[in-house]
Tab-separated table of C-alpha atoms in Angstrom:
chain	number	residue	atom	x	y	z
A	298	THR	CA	0.000	0.000	0.000
A	299	PRO	CA	2.631	2.658	0.771
A	300	TYR	CA	4.247	2.078	-2.618
A	301	CYS	CA	1.199	1.808	-4.911
A	302	LYS	CA	1.944	5.105	-6.663
A	303	GLU	CA	5.537	4.060	-7.347
A	304	LEU	CA	4.920	0.600	-8.767
A	305	ASP	CA	5.158	0.387	-12.553
A	306	ASP	CA	5.566	-2.409	-15.078
A	307	ASN	CA	9.300	-2.724	-14.527
A	308	SER	CA	9.049	-3.034	-10.746
A	309	ILE	CA	6.135	-5.494	-10.817
A	310	ILE	CA	8.043	-7.658	-13.300
A	311	GLN	CA	11.093	-7.701	-11.015
A	312	ILE	CA	8.927	-8.611	-8.021
A	313	ALA	CA	7.219	-11.401	-9.973
A	314	LYS	CA	10.586	-12.841	-10.995
A	315	LEU	CA	11.692	-12.837	-7.360
A	316	VAL	CA	8.621	-14.469	-5.807
A	317	GLY	CA	7.872	-16.910	-8.623
A	318	SER	CA	4.805	-19.068	-8.076
A	319	ARG	CA	4.851	-18.855	-4.267
A	320	PRO	CA	2.247	-16.135	-3.581
A	321	GLN	CA	-1.348	-17.267	-3.105
A	322	TYR	CA	-2.838	-13.810	-2.486
A	323	ILE	CA	-1.850	-10.620	-4.309
A	324	ASN	CA	-3.121	-7.088	-3.758
A	325	ILE	CA	-2.184	-4.531	-6.413
A	326	SER	CA	-4.976	-2.067	-5.612
A	327	ASN	CA	-4.393	1.563	-6.597
A	328	CYS	CA	-1.312	0.695	-8.644
A	329	TYR	CA	-2.306	3.161	-11.340
A	330	HIS	CA	0.885	2.860	-13.391
A	331	ILE	CA	0.724	-0.875	-14.058
A	332	THR	CA	-0.290	-1.634	-17.651
A	333	ASP	CA	-0.964	-4.847	-19.561
A	334	GLU	CA	2.753	-5.550	-19.901
A	335	GLY	CA	3.461	-5.790	-16.183
A	336	PHE	CA	0.116	-7.310	-15.253
A	337	SER	CA	0.265	-10.093	-17.841
A	338	PHE	CA	3.806	-10.991	-16.841
A	339	MET	CA	2.766	-11.160	-13.188
A	340	VAL	CA	-0.292	-13.386	-13.668
A	341	ASN	CA	1.623	-15.742	-15.938
A	342	GLU	CA	4.680	-15.931	-13.691
A	343	VAL	CA	2.775	-16.218	-10.409
A	344	GLY	CA	-0.557	-17.721	-11.432
A	345	GLY	CA	0.597	-20.055	-14.181
A	346	ARG	CA	1.114	-22.979	-11.821
A	347	GLY	CA	-2.319	-22.624	-10.261
A	348	ASN	CA	-1.297	-21.482	-6.779
A	349	MET	CA	-2.965	-18.063	-6.824
A	350	LYS	CA	-6.165	-18.051	-4.769
A	351	GLY	CA	-6.898	-14.350	-4.346
A	352	LEU	CA	-6.334	-11.260	-6.499
A	353	ILE	CA	-7.342	-7.803	-5.271
A	354	MET	CA	-6.954	-5.166	-7.986
A	355	LYS	CA	-9.127	-2.151	-7.146
A	356	ASN	CA	-8.647	0.961	-9.272
A	357	ASN	CA	-6.309	-0.597	-11.822
A	358	TRP	CA	-7.423	1.847	-14.480
A	359	ASN	CA	-4.892	1.125	-17.224
A	360	LEU	CA	-5.527	-2.585	-17.668
A	361	SER	CA	-7.331	-3.623	-20.840
A	362	ALA	CA	-10.266	-5.998	-21.035
A	363	MET	CA	-8.114	-8.573	-22.846
A	364	ALA	CA	-5.458	-8.584	-20.117
A	365	ILE	CA	-8.059	-9.062	-17.380
A	366	MET	CA	-9.821	-11.831	-19.318
A	367	ASP	CA	-6.556	-13.780	-19.395
A	368	LEU	CA	-7.226	-14.606	-15.723
A	369	SER	CA	-9.751	-17.166	-16.984
A	370	ILE	CA	-6.857	-19.178	-18.413
A	371	THR	CA	-3.856	-18.439	-16.202
A	372	CYS	CA	-5.518	-18.238	-12.758
A	373	LYS	CA	-8.244	-20.848	-12.861
A	374	ASN	CA	-8.030	-21.625	-9.134
A	375	LEU	CA	-8.954	-18.125	-7.962
A	376	THR	CA	-11.460	-18.129	-5.116
A	377	GLU	CA	-11.419	-14.349	-4.531
A	378	LEU	CA	-11.359	-11.581	-7.140
A	379	ASP	CA	-11.847	-7.842	-6.638
A	380	LEU	CA	-12.193	-5.783	-9.830
A	381	SER	CA	-13.710	-2.712	-8.177
A	382	ASN	CA	-13.434	0.413	-10.326
A	383	CYS	CA	-11.448	-1.285	-13.070
A	384	ARG	CA	-12.636	0.945	-15.892
A	385	LYS	CA	-12.342	-1.554	-18.758
A	386	VAL	CA	-14.481	-4.247	-17.129
A	387	LYS	CA	-17.614	-5.005	-19.161
A	388	ASP	CA	-20.025	-7.912	-19.500
A	389	ASP	CA	-17.754	-9.997	-21.713
A	390	VAL	CA	-14.907	-9.763	-19.186
A	391	ILE	CA	-16.960	-11.082	-16.288
A	392	MET	CA	-18.635	-13.768	-18.356
A	393	LYS	CA	-15.246	-15.031	-19.575
A	394	ILE	CA	-13.759	-15.039	-16.054
A	395	ILE	CA	-16.710	-16.863	-14.497
A	396	GLY	CA	-16.968	-19.283	-17.384
A	397	ASP	CA	-19.764	-21.725	-18.125
A	398	LYS	CA	-20.498	-24.468	-15.627
A	399	GLN	CA	-20.992	-26.835	-18.570
A	400	ASP	CA	-17.439	-26.201	-19.835
A	401	TYR	CA	-14.502	-26.241	-17.415
A	402	SER	CA	-11.831	-25.587	-20.057
A	403	VAL	CA	-12.051	-21.801	-19.540
A	404	GLY	CA	-13.010	-19.790	-16.494
A	405	CYS	CA	-12.357	-19.428	-12.764
A	406	HIS	CA	-14.809	-22.069	-11.620
A	407	HIS	CA	-13.829	-21.884	-7.945
A	408	LEU	CA	-14.738	-18.223	-7.381
A	409	GLN	CA	-16.396	-17.688	-4.018
A	410	ASN	CA	-15.904	-13.957	-3.412
A	411	LEU	CA	-16.460	-11.485	-6.247
A	412	SER	CA	-16.330	-7.684	-5.973
A	413	LEU	CA	-17.439	-5.572	-8.937
A	414	GLY	CA	-18.150	-2.232	-7.286
A	415	TYR	CA	-18.161	0.841	-9.550
A	416	CYS	CA	-17.907	-1.268	-12.712
A	417	LYS	CA	-20.446	1.001	-14.352
A	418	TYR	CA	-20.596	-0.773	-17.704
A	419	LEU	CA	-21.968	-4.043	-16.326
A	420	THR	CA	-25.531	-4.833	-17.362
A	421	ASP	CA	-28.200	-7.447	-16.686
A	422	ARG	CA	-26.219	-9.888	-18.857
A	423	THR	CA	-23.531	-10.046	-16.179
A	424	MET	CA	-26.034	-10.603	-13.384
A	425	ASN	CA	-27.812	-13.330	-15.323
A	426	HIS	CA	-24.510	-15.069	-15.983
A	427	ILE	CA	-23.501	-14.886	-12.318
A	428	ILE	CA	-26.841	-16.343	-11.219
A	429	ASN	CA	-26.777	-19.207	-13.716
A	430	ASN	CA	-23.161	-20.267	-13.155
A	431	THR	CA	-22.181	-19.660	-9.518
A	432	GLU	CA	-25.072	-20.803	-7.306
A	433	ASP	CA	-23.181	-23.768	-5.823
A	434	LYS	CA	-20.105	-21.786	-4.713
A	435	LEU	CA	-20.682	-18.013	-4.449
A	436	MET	CA	-20.246	-16.735	-0.878
A	437	SER	CA	-20.038	-12.958	-1.340
A	438	LEU	CA	-20.951	-10.548	-4.140
A	439	ASP	CA	-20.385	-6.786	-4.200
A	440	LEU	CA	-22.222	-4.761	-6.865
A	441	THR	CA	-21.794	-1.295	-5.346
A	442	ARG	CA	-22.993	1.404	-7.763
A	443	CYS	CA	-23.524	-0.994	-10.661
A	444	THR	CA	-26.460	1.188	-11.615
A	445	THR	CA	-27.055	-0.332	-15.047
A	446	ILE	CA	-28.056	-3.648	-13.464
A	447	THR	CA	-31.842	-3.623	-13.129
A	448	ASP	CA	-34.590	-5.843	-11.732
A	449	ASN	CA	-34.420	-7.930	-14.908
A	450	GLY	CA	-30.908	-9.012	-14.050
A	451	PHE	CA	-32.259	-10.915	-11.041
A	452	LEU	CA	-35.085	-12.706	-12.876
A	453	ASP	CA	-33.330	-16.084	-13.017
A	454	MET	CA	-32.882	-16.097	-9.245
A	455	ASN	CA	-36.329	-17.688	-9.062
A	456	ASN	CA	-34.823	-20.893	-10.444
A	457	HIS	CA	-31.782	-21.113	-8.161
A	458	LYS	CA	-30.886	-21.446	-4.494
A	459	PHE	CA	-27.750	-19.702	-3.248
A	460	PHE	CA	-27.300	-21.678	-0.045
A	461	ARG	CA	-23.676	-20.559	0.379
A	462	LEU	CA	-24.194	-16.833	-0.252
A	463	GLN	CA	-23.502	-14.978	2.998
A	464	LYS	CA	-22.752	-11.398	1.885
A	465	LEU	CA	-24.517	-9.299	-0.746
A	466	VAL	CA	-23.747	-5.613	-1.329
A	467	LEU	CA	-26.178	-3.648	-3.503
A	468	ARG	CA	-25.182	-0.224	-2.200
A	469	ASP	CA	-26.098	2.660	-4.528
A	470	CYS	CA	-28.008	0.360	-6.906
A	471	THR	CA	-30.668	3.026	-6.946
A	472	PHE	CA	-33.015	1.504	-9.556
A	473	LEU	CA	-33.671	-1.840	-7.842
A	474	SER	CA	-37.182	-2.402	-6.513
A	475	ASP	CA	-38.990	-4.712	-4.102
A	476	ARG	CA	-39.045	-7.393	-6.798
A	477	VAL	CA	-35.302	-7.892	-6.349
A	478	ILE	CA	-35.681	-8.202	-2.568
A	479	GLU	CA	-38.436	-10.749	-3.167
A	480	ARG	CA	-36.120	-12.892	-5.281
A	481	ILE	CA	-33.258	-12.535	-2.799
A	482	SER	CA	-35.478	-13.530	0.109
A	483	MET	CA	-36.600	-16.662	-1.745
A	484	SER	CA	-33.176	-17.670	-3.057
A	485	CYS	CA	-30.629	-16.730	-0.366
A	486	PRO	CA	-31.717	-18.343	2.915
A	487	GLY	CA	-28.215	-18.248	4.395
A	488	LEU	CA	-27.580	-14.531	3.846
A	489	GLU	CA	-25.811	-12.920	6.832
A	490	LYS	CA	-24.824	-9.458	5.562
A	491	LEU	CA	-26.962	-7.327	3.251
A	492	ASP	CA	-26.117	-3.761	2.244
A	493	LEU	CA	-28.983	-1.819	0.637
A	494	MET	CA	-27.708	1.691	1.310
A	495	PHE	CA	-29.241	4.258	-1.092
A	496	CYS	CA	-31.594	1.706	-2.653
A	497	CYS	CA	-34.180	4.459	-2.810
A	498	MET	CA	-36.953	2.625	-4.693
A	499	LEU	CA	-37.586	0.031	-1.987
A	500	THR	CA	-40.777	0.221	0.083
A	501	ASP	CA	-42.003	-1.067	3.448
A	502	TYR	CA	-42.818	-4.361	1.759
A	503	SER	CA	-39.131	-5.162	1.274
A	504	LEU	CA	-38.513	-5.302	5.034
A	505	LYS	CA	-41.372	-7.727	5.448
A	506	LEU	CA	-39.789	-9.961	2.813
A	507	LEU	CA	-36.402	-9.865	4.529
A	508	GLY	CA	-37.950	-10.621	7.889
A	509	TYR	CA	-39.358	-13.895	6.599
A	510	GLY	CA	-36.942	-14.896	3.847
A	511	CYS	CA	-33.496	-14.168	5.317
A	512	PRO	CA	-33.691	-15.364	8.947
A	513	LYS	CA	-29.911	-15.601	9.389
A	514	LEU	CA	-29.178	-11.906	8.774
A	515	ILE	CA	-26.574	-10.528	11.180
A	516	ASP	CA	-25.720	-7.204	9.530
A	517	LEU	CA	-28.308	-5.110	7.667
A	518	ASP	CA	-27.658	-1.648	6.207
A	519	LEU	CA	-30.779	0.291	5.197
A	520	SER	CA	-29.193	3.737	5.287
A	521	PHE	CA	-31.009	6.368	3.203
A	522	CYS	CA	-33.673	3.886	2.084
A	523	GLY	CA	-36.237	6.528	2.967
A	524	ALA	CA	-39.372	4.933	1.515
A	525	ALA	CA	-38.558	1.484	2.906
A	526	VAL	CA	-37.965	2.305	6.557
A	527	SER	CA	-40.625	3.523	8.953
A	528	ASP	CA	-41.799	2.707	12.472
A	529	TYR	CA	-44.221	0.241	10.910
A	530	SER	CA	-41.726	-1.567	8.677
A	531	LEU	CA	-39.117	-1.870	11.435
A	532	LYS	CA	-41.534	-4.155	13.272
A	533	GLU	CA	-41.112	-6.669	10.430
A	534	LEU	CA	-37.506	-7.197	11.528
A	535	LYS	CA	-38.503	-8.782	14.836
A	536	SER	CA	-38.147	-12.246	13.304
A	537	LEU	CA	-34.428	-11.632	12.600
A	538	VAL	CA	-33.275	-13.293	15.795
A	539	HIS	CA	-29.577	-13.165	14.827
A	540	LEU	CA	-29.440	-9.479	13.824
A	541	LYS	CA	-26.554	-7.689	15.555
A	542	TYR	CA	-25.871	-4.623	13.403
A	543	LEU	CA	-28.588	-2.424	11.928
A	544	SER	CA	-28.106	0.906	10.172
A	545	ILE	CA	-31.082	3.121	9.339
A	546	LYS	CA	-28.992	6.262	8.920
A	547	GLY	CA	-30.810	9.051	7.114
A	548	CYS	CA	-34.226	7.348	7.274
A	549	VAL	CA	-36.306	10.392	8.108
A	550	ARG	CA	-39.636	8.568	8.614
A	551	VAL	CA	-38.385	6.804	11.725
A	552	THR	CA	-39.402	8.207	15.126
A	553	ARG	CA	-38.492	7.232	18.682
A	554	GLU	CA	-41.349	4.716	18.656
A	555	GLY	CA	-39.638	2.678	15.953
A	556	VAL	CA	-36.228	3.024	17.597
A	557	ASP	CA	-37.602	1.838	20.948
A	558	PHE	CA	-39.194	-1.164	19.266
A	559	VAL	CA	-35.926	-2.178	17.631
A	560	LEU	CA	-33.960	-1.765	20.866
A	561	THR	CA	-36.365	-3.809	22.988
A	562	GLU	CA	-37.670	-6.444	20.585
A	563	ILE	CA	-34.566	-7.372	18.548
A	564	LYS	CA	-32.793	-9.015	21.449
A	565	SER	CA	-29.649	-9.949	19.537
A	566	LEU	CA	-28.931	-6.313	18.556
A	567	LYS	CA	-25.523	-4.905	19.513
A	568	GLU	CA	-25.262	-1.753	17.402
A	569	LEU	CA	-27.831	0.617	15.896
A	570	ASN	CA	-27.012	3.559	13.620
A	571	ILE	CA	-29.636	6.343	13.640
A	572	LEU	CA	-27.434	9.202	12.464
A	573	GLN	CA	-29.310	11.861	10.447
A	574	CYS	CA	-32.689	10.448	11.462
A	575	SER	CA	-34.267	13.821	12.118
A	576	ARG	CA	-37.373	12.561	13.956
A	577	VAL	CA	-35.845	10.159	16.488
A	578	ASN	CA	-36.574	12.611	19.303
A	579	ILE	CA	-40.305	12.545	18.577
A	580	PHE	CA	-42.537	9.908	20.173
A	581	ARG	CA	-46.113	9.814	18.869
A	582	GLY	CA	-45.972	13.503	18.033
A	583	VAL	CA	-44.406	14.595	21.318
A	584	GLN	CA	-40.821	15.852	21.688
A	585	VAL	CA	-38.718	13.627	23.985
A	586	ASP	CA	-35.223	13.913	25.426
A	587	PRO	CA	-32.411	12.983	23.020
A	588	PHE	CA	-30.054	10.130	23.755
A	589	ASP	CA	-27.085	11.151	25.878
A	590	LYS	CA	-23.878	10.911	23.877
A	591	SER	CA	-20.627	9.656	25.328
A	592	SER	CA	-18.185	12.499	25.881
A	593	GLY	CA	-16.648	13.649	22.603
A	594	CYS	CA	-18.370	10.896	20.610
A	595	ASN	CA	-21.378	10.468	18.349
A	596	TYR	CA	-22.743	7.390	20.091
A	597	SER	CA	-24.455	6.286	23.290
A	598	TYR	CA	-24.349	3.017	25.210
A	599	LEU	CA	-27.849	2.072	26.342
A	600	LYS	CA	-28.807	-0.559	28.893
A	601	ILE	CA	-31.981	-2.240	27.683
A	602	LYS	CA	-34.434	-3.738	30.191
A	603	PRO	CA	-35.281	-6.316	31.428
A	604	HIS	CA	-32.039	-8.251	30.860
A	605	GLY	CA	-29.577	-5.360	30.961
A	606	ARG	CA	-28.315	-5.776	27.402
A	607	ILE	CA	-25.920	-3.059	26.232
A	608	VAL	CA	-26.552	-1.596	22.779
A	609	LYS	CA	-24.299	0.929	21.062
A	610	VAL	CA	-26.412	3.598	19.351
A	611	ARG	CA	-24.872	6.040	16.868
A	612	VAL	CA	-26.724	9.363	17.137
């Protein structure tokens, strides 16, 4: 990390020659000066013998689609791949890397963790391909700000069960509706972390779906999902008996009544984020005392009756 701005093709080639095929995990994030020449040498030298398991390459802007697609041949044993904000990544790149489950000659068929945040050219074709070829192995998927993926990209989820999927990030996917949450709730029963921050088209109905369809949720981020979060819809989360972390930051419909319900009825809760919730000091139309903040901090520690649970509340 301290040297990312200094690494260029020459230095990455020298490093690859030194380490050979030994590395299993490589992080070249923010190495803006690496081009196809250095990258291709590295993946062939290090990944050619099949030892590379993880490749993190956020913000590698200068790499071409062809160079990235070569991973499907040289690094077939990858289990983790992060292509966040790689500007040349399009549908054909992801489809080539994932491969076809009917043909194991090309593709990284062991991928479990895939991050595609800010890959703005990805469309429903990518999502359909992911759904139809990774259901038996995918454990985490990050689609932050992939705004050209729509509800239609999730259609095929109705025909698959993602029993291994534990983490799904749809942050800033502003055009997704309740129909996507419906498919997720039916297809991802083991989901533990779900990030829906800025999914502005969701409604109260989506929380009801999550309450019944994703019972293993531990971490749920609903920040700035204004139309989806209210005192009423928060009551649908009572069935999430494993929920520890809940963020409803910026959800202006929520009042102290909804906050009190969450604190008392979700007994597994350890942390609640209500920052920028402008009505949390109103209870049934009446102004109430704000939560006392810890000195110099933006959070409070509350003891919840009757069992004396301690919940950290960001206010």
